CSV table of C-alpha atoms and ligand atoms in Angstrom, one decimal:
chain,number,residue,atom,x,y,z
A,1,MET,CA,-13.8,4.0,20.1
A,2,GLY,CA,-16.5,6.4,18.8
A,3,ALA,CA,-19.1,5.3,16.3
A,4,LYS,CA,-19.3,1.9,14.7
A,5,MET,CA,-17.2,1.1,11.7
A,6,LYS,CA,-18.2,-1.1,8.9
A,7,ILE,CA,-15.8,-3.1,6.7
A,8,TYR,CA,-16.7,-5.1,3.6
A,9,ASN,CA,-15.5,-8.6,4.3
A,10,THR,CA,-14.7,-10.7,1.2
A,11,LEU,CA,-15.3,-13.8,3.3
A,12,THR,CA,-19.0,-13.0,3.9
A,13,LYS,CA,-19.5,-10.7,1.0
A,14,LYS,CA,-21.1,-8.2,3.4
A,15,LYS,CA,-20.3,-5.0,5.1
A,16,GLU,CA,-19.9,-6.0,8.7
A,17,GLU,CA,-19.4,-4.0,11.9
A,18,PHE,CA,-15.7,-4.0,12.9
A,19,ILE,CA,-15.1,-5.7,16.2
A,20,PRO,CA,-11.5,-6.5,16.9
A,21,ILE,CA,-10.5,-9.7,18.7
A,22,GLU,CA,-8.8,-7.8,21.4
A,23,GLU,CA,-10.4,-4.5,22.5
A,24,GLY,CA,-8.6,-1.4,21.4
A,25,LYS,CA,-6.1,-3.4,19.3
A,26,VAL,CA,-5.9,-4.3,15.6
A,27,ARG,CA,-3.7,-7.0,14.1
A,28,MET,CA,-3.4,-6.3,10.4
A,29,TYR,CA,-1.5,-8.1,7.7
A,30,VAL,CA,-1.0,-6.8,4.2
A,31,CYS,CA,0.6,-9.0,1.5
A,32,GLY,CA,3.6,-7.1,0.4
A,33,PRO,CA,5.6,-6.8,-2.9
A,34,THR,CA,7.9,-9.2,-4.6
A,35,VAL,CA,11.0,-7.1,-4.7
A,36,TYR,CA,12.6,-7.6,-8.2
A,37,ASN,CA,11.8,-4.2,-9.7
A,38,TYR,CA,10.4,-0.7,-8.9
A,39,ILE,CA,6.8,-1.0,-7.8
A,40,HIS,CA,4.3,0.0,-10.5
A,41,ILE,CA,1.3,2.3,-9.9
A,42,GLY,CA,-1.0,-0.7,-9.6
A,43,ASN,CA,1.0,-2.0,-6.6
A,44,ALA,CA,0.8,1.5,-5.1
A,45,ARG,CA,-3.0,1.1,-4.8
A,46,PRO,CA,-3.0,-1.4,-2.0
A,47,ILE,CA,-0.1,0.3,-0.3
A,48,ILE,CA,-1.9,3.6,-0.2
A,49,VAL,CA,-5.4,2.2,0.6
A,50,PHE,CA,-4.3,0.0,3.5
A,51,ASP,CA,-2.1,2.7,4.9
A,52,THR,CA,-5.2,4.9,4.9
A,53,VAL,CA,-7.2,2.1,6.7
A,54,ARG,CA,-4.4,1.9,9.3
A,55,ARG,CA,-4.3,5.7,9.8
A,56,TYR,CA,-8.1,5.9,10.2
A,57,LEU,CA,-8.1,3.0,12.7
A,58,GLU,CA,-5.4,4.9,14.7
A,59,TYR,CA,-7.5,8.0,14.6
A,60,LYS,CA,-10.3,6.0,16.0
A,61,GLY,CA,-8.1,5.2,18.9
A,62,TYR,CA,-7.0,1.6,18.0
A,63,GLU,CA,-3.4,0.5,18.5
A,64,VAL,CA,-2.6,-1.0,15.1
A,65,ASN,CA,0.1,-3.7,14.7
A,66,PHE,CA,0.7,-3.5,11.0
A,67,VAL,CA,2.7,-6.3,9.3
A,68,SER,CA,3.6,-6.4,5.6
A,69,ASN,CA,6.1,-8.8,4.1
A,70,PHE,CA,8.7,-8.6,1.5
A,71,THR,CA,8.8,-11.6,-0.8
A,72,ASP,CA,12.5,-11.7,-1.4
A,73,VAL,CA,12.9,-15.1,-2.9
A,74,ASP,CA,11.0,-16.0,-6.1
A,75,ASP,CA,11.5,-17.0,-9.7
A,76,LYS,CA,11.5,-13.4,-11.0
A,77,ILE,CA,14.1,-12.3,-8.5
A,78,ILE,CA,16.3,-15.3,-9.4
A,79,LYS,CA,15.9,-14.6,-13.1
A,80,LYS,CA,16.9,-11.0,-12.7
A,81,ALA,CA,19.9,-11.9,-10.5
A,82,ASN,CA,21.1,-14.4,-13.1
A,83,ASP,CA,20.6,-11.9,-16.0
A,84,GLU,CA,22.7,-9.4,-14.1
A,85,GLY,CA,25.2,-11.9,-12.8
A,86,VAL,CA,24.6,-10.9,-9.2
A,87,SER,CA,23.1,-12.6,-6.2
A,88,ALA,CA,19.3,-12.8,-5.5
A,89,THR,CA,19.9,-10.9,-2.3
A,90,GLU,CA,21.6,-8.1,-4.1
A,91,ILE,CA,18.5,-7.7,-6.3
A,92,SER,CA,16.0,-7.9,-3.4
A,93,GLU,CA,17.9,-5.6,-1.1
A,94,ARG,CA,18.3,-3.0,-4.0
A,95,PHE,CA,14.5,-3.0,-4.6
A,96,ILE,CA,13.6,-3.0,-0.9
A,97,ASP,CA,15.6,0.2,-0.7
A,98,GLU,CA,13.8,1.6,-3.7
A,99,TYR,CA,10.5,0.5,-2.3
A,100,ARG,CA,11.2,2.5,0.9
A,101,LYS,CA,11.9,5.6,-1.2
A,102,ASP,CA,8.6,5.3,-3.0
A,103,GLN,CA,6.9,4.6,0.4
A,104,GLU,CA,8.3,7.8,1.8
A,105,GLY,CA,7.2,9.8,-1.3
A,106,LEU,CA,3.7,8.4,-1.0
A,107,ASN,CA,3.7,9.3,2.7
A,108,VAL,CA,3.0,5.7,3.7
A,109,LYS,CA,3.8,5.0,7.4
A,110,PRO,CA,6.5,2.4,7.9
A,111,ALA,CA,5.0,-0.9,9.0
A,112,THR,CA,5.4,-2.1,12.6
A,113,THR,CA,7.3,-5.0,11.0
A,114,ASN,CA,8.4,-5.8,7.5
A,115,PRO,CA,9.5,-9.4,7.7
A,116,LYS,CA,11.5,-10.9,4.8
A,117,ALA,CA,10.7,-14.4,3.5
A,118,THR,CA,14.4,-15.4,3.5
A,119,GLU,CA,14.7,-14.6,7.2
A,120,GLU,CA,11.8,-16.7,8.2
A,121,ILE,CA,12.7,-20.1,6.6
A,122,ASP,CA,12.9,-21.9,9.9
A,123,GLY,CA,9.4,-21.0,10.8
A,124,MET,CA,8.2,-22.2,7.4
A,125,ILE,CA,9.9,-25.5,7.8
A,126,GLU,CA,8.3,-25.8,11.2
A,127,MET,CA,4.8,-25.1,9.8
A,128,ILE,CA,5.2,-27.5,6.9
A,129,ASP,CA,6.4,-30.2,9.3
A,130,ALA,CA,3.3,-29.6,11.5
A,131,LEU,CA,1.1,-29.9,8.4
A,132,ILE,CA,2.7,-33.2,7.4
A,133,LYS,CA,2.3,-34.5,10.9
A,134,LYS,CA,-1.4,-33.6,10.9
A,135,GLY,CA,-2.0,-35.3,7.6
A,136,HIS,CA,-2.5,-32.1,5.6
A,137,ALA,CA,0.7,-32.3,3.6
A,138,TYR,CA,3.0,-35.0,2.1
A,139,GLU,CA,6.4,-35.2,0.5
A,140,LYS,CA,7.2,-36.7,-3.0
A,141,ASN,CA,10.7,-36.7,-4.4
A,142,GLY,CA,11.8,-33.7,-2.2
A,143,THR,CA,8.7,-31.6,-2.9
A,144,VAL,CA,6.1,-31.1,-0.2
A,145,TYR,CA,2.5,-30.6,-1.2
A,146,PHE,CA,-0.5,-29.4,0.7
A,147,ARG,CA,-3.3,-32.0,0.5
A,148,THR,CA,-6.0,-29.6,-0.5
A,149,ARG,CA,-9.0,-31.9,-0.1
A,150,SER,CA,-8.0,-32.5,3.5
A,151,PHE,CA,-9.1,-29.0,4.3
A,152,LYS,CA,-12.9,-29.1,4.2
A,153,ASP,CA,-13.4,-25.3,4.0
A,154,TYR,CA,-11.3,-25.0,0.8
A,155,GLY,CA,-12.9,-22.3,-1.4
A,156,LYS,CA,-14.7,-20.4,1.3
A,157,LEU,CA,-13.0,-17.1,0.5
A,158,SER,CA,-13.2,-17.2,-3.3
A,159,LYS,CA,-16.6,-19.0,-3.2
A,160,LYS,CA,-15.2,-21.7,-5.4
A,161,ASN,CA,-16.5,-25.2,-5.3
A,162,ILE,CA,-13.7,-27.7,-5.0
A,163,ASP,CA,-15.2,-30.1,-7.5
A,164,ASP,CA,-15.6,-27.3,-10.1
A,165,LEU,CA,-12.0,-26.4,-9.5
A,166,GLU,CA,-10.9,-30.0,-10.0
A,167,ALA,CA,-12.8,-30.2,-13.3
A,168,GLY,CA,-11.1,-27.1,-14.6
A,169,ILE,CA,-7.6,-28.4,-14.1
A,170,ARG,CA,-5.6,-30.1,-16.8
A,171,ILE,CA,-3.7,-33.1,-15.4
A,172,ALA,CA,-0.1,-33.2,-16.4
A,173,VAL,CA,1.0,-36.7,-17.3
A,174,SER,CA,4.1,-36.6,-15.1
A,175,ASP,CA,2.1,-35.2,-12.2
A,176,GLU,CA,3.4,-36.6,-8.9
A,177,LYS,CA,0.7,-35.0,-6.9
A,178,GLU,CA,-2.0,-37.1,-5.2
A,179,ASP,CA,-4.5,-34.7,-6.5
A,180,PRO,CA,-4.1,-31.9,-9.1
A,181,LEU,CA,-5.5,-29.4,-6.6
A,182,ASP,CA,-2.6,-29.9,-4.2
A,183,PHE,CA,-0.2,-27.0,-4.1
A,184,VAL,CA,3.5,-26.7,-3.3
A,185,LEU,CA,4.8,-25.9,0.2
A,186,TRP,CA,8.4,-26.7,-0.4
A,187,LYS,CA,10.3,-27.4,-3.6
A,188,PRO,CA,13.8,-28.7,-4.3
A,189,LYS,CA,16.4,-26.3,-5.7
A,190,LYS,CA,17.3,-26.1,-9.4
A,191,GLU,CA,20.8,-25.4,-10.7
A,192,GLY,CA,21.8,-21.8,-9.9
A,193,GLU,CA,19.1,-21.1,-7.4
A,194,PRO,CA,19.5,-20.1,-3.7
A,195,TYR,CA,18.5,-22.8,-1.3
A,196,TRP,CA,18.0,-23.8,2.3
A,197,THR,CA,18.4,-27.2,3.9
A,198,SER,CA,15.2,-28.9,5.0
A,199,PRO,CA,14.2,-32.4,6.1
A,200,TRP,CA,12.8,-33.0,2.6
A,201,SER,CA,15.4,-31.5,0.2
A,202,ASP,CA,17.8,-28.6,-0.3
A,203,GLY,CA,15.3,-26.1,-1.7
A,204,ARG,CA,13.0,-23.2,-1.0
A,205,PRO,CA,9.5,-22.6,0.2
A,206,GLY,CA,6.4,-22.1,-2.0
A,207,TRP,CA,5.0,-18.5,-2.0
A,208,HIS,CA,1.8,-19.0,0.0
A,209,ILE,CA,3.4,-20.5,3.1
A,210,GLU,CA,5.4,-17.3,3.9
A,211,CYS,CA,2.4,-15.2,4.8
A,212,SER,CA,0.8,-17.9,7.0
A,213,VAL,CA,4.1,-18.2,8.9
A,214,MET,CA,4.9,-14.5,9.2
A,215,SER,CA,1.4,-13.5,10.1
A,216,LYS,CA,1.4,-16.1,12.9
A,217,LYS,CA,4.9,-15.1,14.2
A,218,TYR,CA,4.3,-11.4,14.3
A,219,LEU,CA,0.5,-11.2,15.0
A,220,GLY,CA,-0.5,-14.5,16.5
A,221,GLU,CA,-2.7,-17.4,15.2
A,222,GLN,CA,-5.8,-15.2,14.8
A,223,ILE,CA,-5.7,-11.7,13.2
A,224,ASP,CA,-8.3,-9.0,12.6
A,225,ILE,CA,-7.6,-7.8,9.1
A,226,HIS,CA,-5.8,-9.5,6.2
A,227,ALA,CA,-5.6,-7.5,3.0
A,228,GLY,CA,-4.2,-7.2,-0.5
A,229,GLY,CA,-5.3,-6.7,-4.1
A,230,GLU,CA,-8.3,-8.6,-5.5
A,231,ASP,CA,-6.1,-10.9,-7.6
A,232,LEU,CA,-4.7,-12.4,-4.4
A,233,VAL,CA,-8.1,-13.8,-3.3
A,234,PHE,CA,-7.5,-17.0,-5.4
A,235,PRO,CA,-5.3,-18.9,-5.0
A,236,HIS,CA,-3.0,-17.0,-2.6
A,237,HIS,CA,-5.4,-16.1,0.2
A,238,GLU,CA,-7.4,-19.2,-0.2
A,239,ASN,CA,-4.2,-21.2,0.2
A,240,GLU,CA,-3.1,-19.1,3.2
A,241,ILE,CA,-6.4,-19.9,4.9
A,242,ALA,CA,-6.0,-23.6,4.2
A,243,GLN,CA,-2.5,-23.7,5.6
A,244,SER,CA,-3.1,-21.6,8.7
A,245,GLU,CA,-6.5,-23.0,9.7
A,246,ALA,CA,-5.3,-26.6,9.0
A,247,CYS,CA,-2.2,-26.0,11.1
A,248,ASN,CA,-3.7,-23.9,14.0
A,249,GLY,CA,-7.3,-25.2,14.1
A,250,LYS,CA,-8.6,-21.7,14.4
A,251,GLU,CA,-10.1,-19.1,12.1
A,252,PHE,CA,-7.2,-17.3,10.6
A,253,ALA,CA,-8.5,-13.8,9.8
A,254,LYS,CA,-11.8,-12.2,10.7
A,255,TYR,CA,-12.0,-9.6,8.0
A,256,TRP,CA,-10.6,-10.0,4.5
A,257,MET,CA,-10.2,-6.7,2.5
A,258,HIS,CA,-9.3,-6.5,-1.2
A,259,ASN,CA,-8.8,-3.5,-3.4
A,260,ALA,CA,-10.0,-3.5,-7.0
A,261,PHE,CA,-7.5,-3.0,-9.8
A,262,LEU,CA,-6.0,0.1,-11.4
A,263,ASN,CA,-6.2,0.2,-15.2
A,264,ILE,CA,-4.6,2.7,-17.6
A,265,ASP,CA,-6.8,4.5,-20.1
A,266,ASN,CA,-9.3,1.8,-19.4
A,267,LYS,CA,-6.9,-1.0,-20.3
A,268,LYS,CA,-5.1,-3.5,-18.2
A,269,MET,CA,-1.7,-2.3,-17.4
A,270,SER,CA,0.9,-4.3,-19.2
A,271,LYS,CA,4.5,-4.0,-20.2
A,272,SER,CA,3.9,-5.4,-23.7
A,273,GLU,CA,1.1,-2.9,-24.4
A,274,GLY,CA,3.5,-0.1,-23.4
A,275,ASN,CA,1.1,1.3,-20.8
A,276,PHE,CA,3.1,0.5,-17.8
A,277,PHE,CA,4.2,3.1,-15.2
A,278,THR,CA,6.3,2.7,-12.1
A,279,VAL,CA,5.7,5.0,-9.2
A,280,ARG,CA,9.2,6.3,-10.0
A,281,ASP,CA,8.1,7.3,-13.5
A,282,ILE,CA,5.2,9.2,-12.1
A,283,SER,CA,7.4,10.9,-9.5
A,284,GLU,CA,9.3,12.6,-12.4
A,285,GLN,CA,6.1,14.3,-13.5
A,286,TYR,CA,4.1,14.9,-10.4
A,287,PRO,CA,4.8,15.1,-6.6
A,288,LEU,CA,3.7,11.7,-5.3
A,289,GLN,CA,1.2,13.3,-3.0
A,290,ILE,CA,-0.9,13.8,-6.2
A,291,LEU,CA,-0.8,10.1,-6.9
A,292,ARG,CA,-1.9,9.4,-3.4
A,293,PHE,CA,-4.8,11.9,-3.7
A,294,PHE,CA,-5.8,10.4,-7.0
A,295,MET,CA,-5.9,6.8,-5.5
A,296,LEU,CA,-8.1,8.0,-2.7
A,297,SER,CA,-10.5,10.0,-4.8
A,298,SER,CA,-12.5,6.8,-5.6
A,299,HIS,CA,-13.6,3.9,-3.4
A,300,TYR,CA,-11.0,1.2,-3.0
A,301,ARG,CA,-13.4,-1.6,-4.1
A,302,SER,CA,-14.2,0.2,-7.4
A,303,PRO,CA,-11.9,-0.3,-10.4
A,304,LEU,CA,-9.8,2.8,-10.9
A,305,ASN,CA,-8.7,4.3,-14.2
A,306,PHE,CA,-5.4,6.1,-14.5
A,307,SER,CA,-5.2,8.9,-17.0
A,308,ARG,CA,-3.3,12.2,-17.4
A,309,GLU,CA,-6.6,14.1,-17.2
A,310,LEU,CA,-7.5,12.5,-13.9
A,311,MET,CA,-4.0,13.2,-12.6
A,312,GLU,CA,-4.4,16.8,-13.6
A,313,ALA,CA,-7.8,16.9,-11.8
A,314,SER,CA,-6.2,15.5,-8.7
A,315,LYS,CA,-3.4,18.0,-8.9
A,316,ASN,CA,-6.0,20.8,-9.0
A,317,GLY,CA,-7.9,19.2,-6.1
A,318,LEU,CA,-4.9,18.9,-3.9
A,319,GLU,CA,-3.8,22.4,-4.8
A,320,ARG,CA,-7.2,23.8,-3.7
A,321,ILE,CA,-6.6,22.3,-0.2
A,322,LEU,CA,-3.0,23.5,-0.2
A,323,THR,CA,-3.9,27.1,-1.1
A,324,ALA,CA,-6.5,27.2,1.6
A,325,THR,CA,-4.1,26.1,4.3
A,326,TYR,CA,-1.5,28.6,2.9
A,327,ASN,CA,-4.0,31.4,3.1
A,328,LEU,CA,-5.1,30.5,6.6
A,329,GLU,CA,-1.5,30.5,7.8
A,330,HIS,CA,-1.1,33.8,6.2
A,331,LEU,CA,-4.2,35.2,7.9
A,332,LEU,CA,-2.9,33.9,11.2
A,333,GLU,CA,0.1,36.1,11.1
A,334,SER,CA,-1.9,39.3,11.5
A,335,ALA,CA,-5.0,37.9,13.3
A,336,GLU,CA,-5.7,38.9,16.9
A,337,SER,CA,-6.8,36.9,19.9
A,338,LYS,CA,-10.4,37.8,20.8
A,339,GLU,CA,-13.5,36.2,22.0
A,340,LEU,CA,-15.5,34.3,19.3
A,341,THR,CA,-18.5,36.0,17.8
A,342,GLU,CA,-21.8,34.2,17.2
A,343,GLU,CA,-20.9,34.0,13.6
A,344,GLU,CA,-17.5,32.5,14.3
A,345,LYS,CA,-19.1,30.0,16.6
A,346,ASN,CA,-21.4,29.0,13.7
A,347,ILE,CA,-18.4,28.5,11.5
A,348,LEU,CA,-16.8,26.1,14.1
A,349,THR,CA,-20.1,24.2,14.4
A,350,GLU,CA,-20.1,23.8,10.7
A,351,ALA,CA,-16.5,22.5,10.7
A,352,GLU,CA,-17.4,20.1,13.4
A,353,SER,CA,-20.4,18.8,11.5
A,354,LEU,CA,-18.2,18.3,8.4
A,355,ASN,CA,-15.7,16.4,10.5
A,356,SER,CA,-18.6,14.1,11.5
A,357,LYS,CA,-19.5,13.8,7.8
A,358,PHE,CA,-15.9,12.8,7.1
A,359,ASP,CA,-16.0,10.2,9.9
A,360,MET,CA,-19.3,8.8,8.7
A,361,ALA,CA,-17.9,8.4,5.2
A,362,MET,CA,-14.8,6.6,6.5
A,363,ASP,CA,-16.9,4.5,8.9
A,364,ASP,CA,-18.7,3.2,5.9
A,365,ASP,CA,-16.1,0.9,4.6
A,366,PHE,CA,-13.5,3.7,4.1
A,367,ASN,CA,-15.3,5.9,1.6
A,368,THR,CA,-12.4,8.1,1.0
A,369,ALA,CA,-14.1,9.9,-1.9
A,370,ASP,CA,-16.8,11.2,0.4
A,371,ALA,CA,-14.2,11.9,3.0
A,372,ILE,CA,-12.3,14.1,0.6
A,373,ALA,CA,-15.6,15.9,-0.3
A,374,ALA,CA,-16.1,16.7,3.4
A,375,ILE,CA,-12.6,18.3,3.5
A,376,PHE,CA,-13.5,20.3,0.4
A,377,GLU,CA,-16.5,21.7,2.1
A,378,ILE,CA,-14.5,22.9,5.0
A,379,VAL,CA,-12.1,24.5,2.5
A,380,LYS,CA,-15.0,26.2,0.8
A,381,ALA,CA,-16.3,27.5,4.1
A,382,ALA,CA,-12.9,28.8,5.0
A,383,ASN,CA,-12.4,30.5,1.7
A,384,SER,CA,-15.7,32.2,1.7
A,385,LYS,CA,-16.2,33.1,5.4
A,386,ILE,CA,-12.8,33.7,7.0
A,387,THR,CA,-10.9,37.0,6.7
A,388,SER,CA,-8.1,38.8,8.5
A,389,SER,CA,-10.6,40.4,10.8
A,390,ASN,CA,-11.5,37.0,12.3
A,391,SER,CA,-10.1,35.9,15.7
A,392,LYS,CA,-6.9,34.0,15.8
A,393,GLU,CA,-8.6,31.1,17.6
A,394,LEU,CA,-11.1,30.5,14.9
A,395,ILE,CA,-8.5,30.6,12.1
A,396,GLN,CA,-6.2,28.2,14.0
A,397,LYS,CA,-9.1,25.8,14.7
A,398,VAL,CA,-10.2,25.6,11.1
A,399,LEU,CA,-6.7,25.3,9.8
A,400,ASP,CA,-6.0,22.5,12.3
A,401,LYS,CA,-9.2,20.7,11.2
A,402,ILE,CA,-8.1,20.7,7.6
A,403,LEU,CA,-4.6,19.5,8.4
A,404,LYS,CA,-5.9,16.8,10.8
A,405,LEU,CA,-8.4,15.3,8.3
A,406,SER,CA,-6.0,15.5,5.5
A,407,ASP,CA,-3.4,13.8,7.6
A,408,ILE,CA,-5.8,10.9,8.3
A,409,LEU,CA,-5.8,10.3,4.5
A,410,GLY,CA,-2.0,10.7,4.6
A,411,LEU,CA,-2.2,13.9,2.5
A,412,GLN,CA,0.4,16.5,3.2
A,413,VAL,CA,-1.3,19.8,2.6
A,414,LYS,CA,1.0,22.3,4.1
A,415,LYS,CA,2.5,24.5,1.5
A,416,LYS,CA,6.2,23.8,1.4
A,417,GLU,CA,8.5,26.8,1.4
A,418,GLU,CA,8.8,28.0,-2.1
A,419,LEU,CA,12.2,28.0,-3.7
A,420,LEU,CA,13.3,31.2,-5.4
A,421,ASP,CA,14.4,31.0,-9.0
A,422,ASP,CA,18.0,31.8,-8.1
A,423,GLU,CA,18.1,29.0,-5.5
A,424,ILE,CA,16.7,26.6,-8.1
A,425,GLU,CA,19.4,27.6,-10.7
A,426,GLN,CA,22.1,27.1,-8.1
A,427,LEU,CA,20.8,23.6,-7.2
A,428,ILE,CA,20.7,22.7,-10.8
A,429,GLN,CA,24.3,23.8,-11.2
A,430,ASP,CA,25.3,21.8,-8.2
A,431,ARG,CA,23.6,18.8,-9.7
A,432,GLN,CA,25.4,19.2,-13.0
A,433,ASN,CA,28.7,19.4,-11.1
A,434,ALA,CA,27.9,16.3,-9.1
A,435,ARG,CA,27.1,14.5,-12.4
A,436,LYS,CA,30.4,15.6,-14.0
A,437,GLY,CA,32.2,14.3,-10.9
A,438,LYS,CA,30.2,11.0,-11.3
A,439,ASP,CA,28.6,11.5,-7.9
A,440,PHE,CA,25.2,10.2,-9.1
A,441,ALA,CA,23.9,9.7,-5.7
A,442,LYS,CA,24.3,13.4,-4.9
A,443,ALA,CA,22.8,14.3,-8.3
A,444,ASP,CA,19.8,12.2,-7.5
A,445,GLU,CA,19.5,13.6,-4.1
A,446,ILE,CA,19.4,17.2,-5.5
A,447,ARG,CA,16.8,16.1,-8.1
A,448,ASN,CA,14.6,14.6,-5.4
A,449,LEU,CA,15.0,17.7,-3.2
A,450,LEU,CA,13.8,19.9,-6.1
A,451,LEU,CA,11.0,17.5,-6.8
A,452,GLU,CA,9.9,17.7,-3.2
A,453,LYS,CA,9.6,21.5,-3.6
A,454,GLY,CA,7.6,20.9,-6.7
A,455,ILE,CA,10.3,21.6,-9.3
A,456,ILE,CA,10.5,19.3,-12.2
A,457,LEU,CA,13.7,18.9,-14.2
A,458,GLU,CA,13.9,18.0,-17.8
A,459,ASP,CA,17.3,17.0,-19.4
A,460,THR,CA,17.3,18.3,-22.9
A,461,ARG,CA,20.0,18.6,-25.6
A,462,GLU,CA,20.2,22.3,-24.9
A,463,GLY,CA,20.8,21.7,-21.2
A,464,VAL,CA,18.5,21.3,-18.1
A,465,ARG,CA,15.1,23.0,-18.2
A,466,TRP,CA,12.9,23.3,-15.2
A,467,LYS,CA,9.3,24.1,-14.3
A,468,ARG,CA,7.1,24.4,-11.3
A,469,ALA,CA,4.7,21.5,-10.8
B,1,AMP,P1,2.7,-8.4,-6.8
B,1,AMP,O1,4.0,-7.8,-6.5
B,1,AMP,O2,2.3,-8.5,-8.2
B,1,AMP,O3,2.4,-9.6,-6.0
B,1,AMP,O4,1.6,-7.3,-6.3
B,1,AMP,C1,1.7,-6.6,-5.0
B,1,AMP,C2,0.3,-6.1,-4.7
B,1,AMP,O5,-0.1,-5.2,-5.7
B,1,AMP,C3,-0.8,-7.1,-4.5
B,1,AMP,O6,-1.6,-6.8,-3.4
B,1,AMP,C4,-1.5,-7.1,-5.8
B,1,AMP,O7,-2.8,-7.5,-5.7
B,1,AMP,C5,-1.5,-5.6,-6.1
B,1,AMP,N1,-1.6,-5.2,-7.5
B,1,AMP,C6,-0.9,-5.6,-8.6
B,1,AMP,N2,-1.3,-5.1,-9.7
B,1,AMP,C7,-2.4,-4.2,-9.4
B,1,AMP,C8,-3.2,-3.3,-10.1
B,1,AMP,N3,-3.1,-3.1,-11.5
B,1,AMP,N4,-4.1,-2.6,-9.5
B,1,AMP,C9,-4.3,-2.7,-8.1
B,1,AMP,N5,-3.5,-3.6,-7.4
B,1,AMP,C10,-2.6,-4.3,-8.0
B,2,ZN,ZN1,0.3,-13.1,1.3
């Protein structure tokens, strides 16, 4: 497995050596999105960060079982469905499809399994039942609550003291709970809501129980890594630990990883402030590879500020790597096979040592910023030292190195075939025709194809304008 890796564990607040439960294998669960809208660029941070963690673990030789759920039943989904007069499933399926498009644009590998909450209700009923039987949960008027104080380690992840928590809660007069700290595992349906039959009521599960159940079903009772954004530490992950450990009697996850938040122009992203961007919004202005590069240019545990200037800097950074690979490919066309000179051997040694620098950065709790810096150093060496008179072998090896390390970060740095102006004009014409014929799917497809090739369209009153990204 190569050198030792360190991961910062929220549970111990320390960087710890990574030792998986089963040698050579990693069981990893990342809390996924609630699918009621397009994902915003804040949501994209954990998606990109934990995909990069997975890619690096695979590069280190681990077989990674990567599970990420879709929360497809929830108040927001139901509200949107009622507003639009369609079923909740129609909303969730629509936004799962849209999620997959963003995922592809961001070059995020598909999960091993993407379970949906609505397809796992039986398992949830089973776990709730087991918790009741063990005395960790109780039913009141069709609602099932987790008996929080029955789990003695409650608060161990978020470092909260249970008595302090209790003191901070306002007690509702009508509260039917035994204790204000108790949280919902199952709740009865309200008018117009989707529901499932259970021993307690026709209703639906609480949010926290789904991850405990899906993680157990697809990865087993104990997993290596559980991850998500830092806002999930409390109460979501704390409650997941309580449910899983109370039910299974074993430590749930060994390493808890959390990314810090993304802000916009140093402010919290919020719809009401008007500083809210979906990944889809950004894709109209930049290829999504640039968003990925931007997210990885700082450490995942540092707050990250999104701004146009930083996106432009990311665009330049990615372009530098792209240009280098393009040039090397070009040099390869005329290069000859010959034995390596001493100088060429030195260049390869330098590339190898920069590869080690990359590995060391990533081994240190996934320091992607330093890893990118190592790629830049290889690019710099290639730009300054490699010419058409070098051997084919050297050029190929340096090119492969840049591609390989970029791929570990999920960055696609091969220059795509450029479209000629005439071809672009023709595609724009085809798109206009598709729109006239109300074939909007085709029109979108053409727009995305152009975007992939770095062509940005702008619909203006005078017609369609385009520019190269
Ligand atoms: P949600 O759909 O709100 O449950 O969020 C899905 C994932 O995105 C969770 O892991 C959140 O922690 C994460 N997330 C939400 N907003 C942000 C943000 N502004 N920056 C970073 N991560 C976020
Ligand atoms: Zn979760």
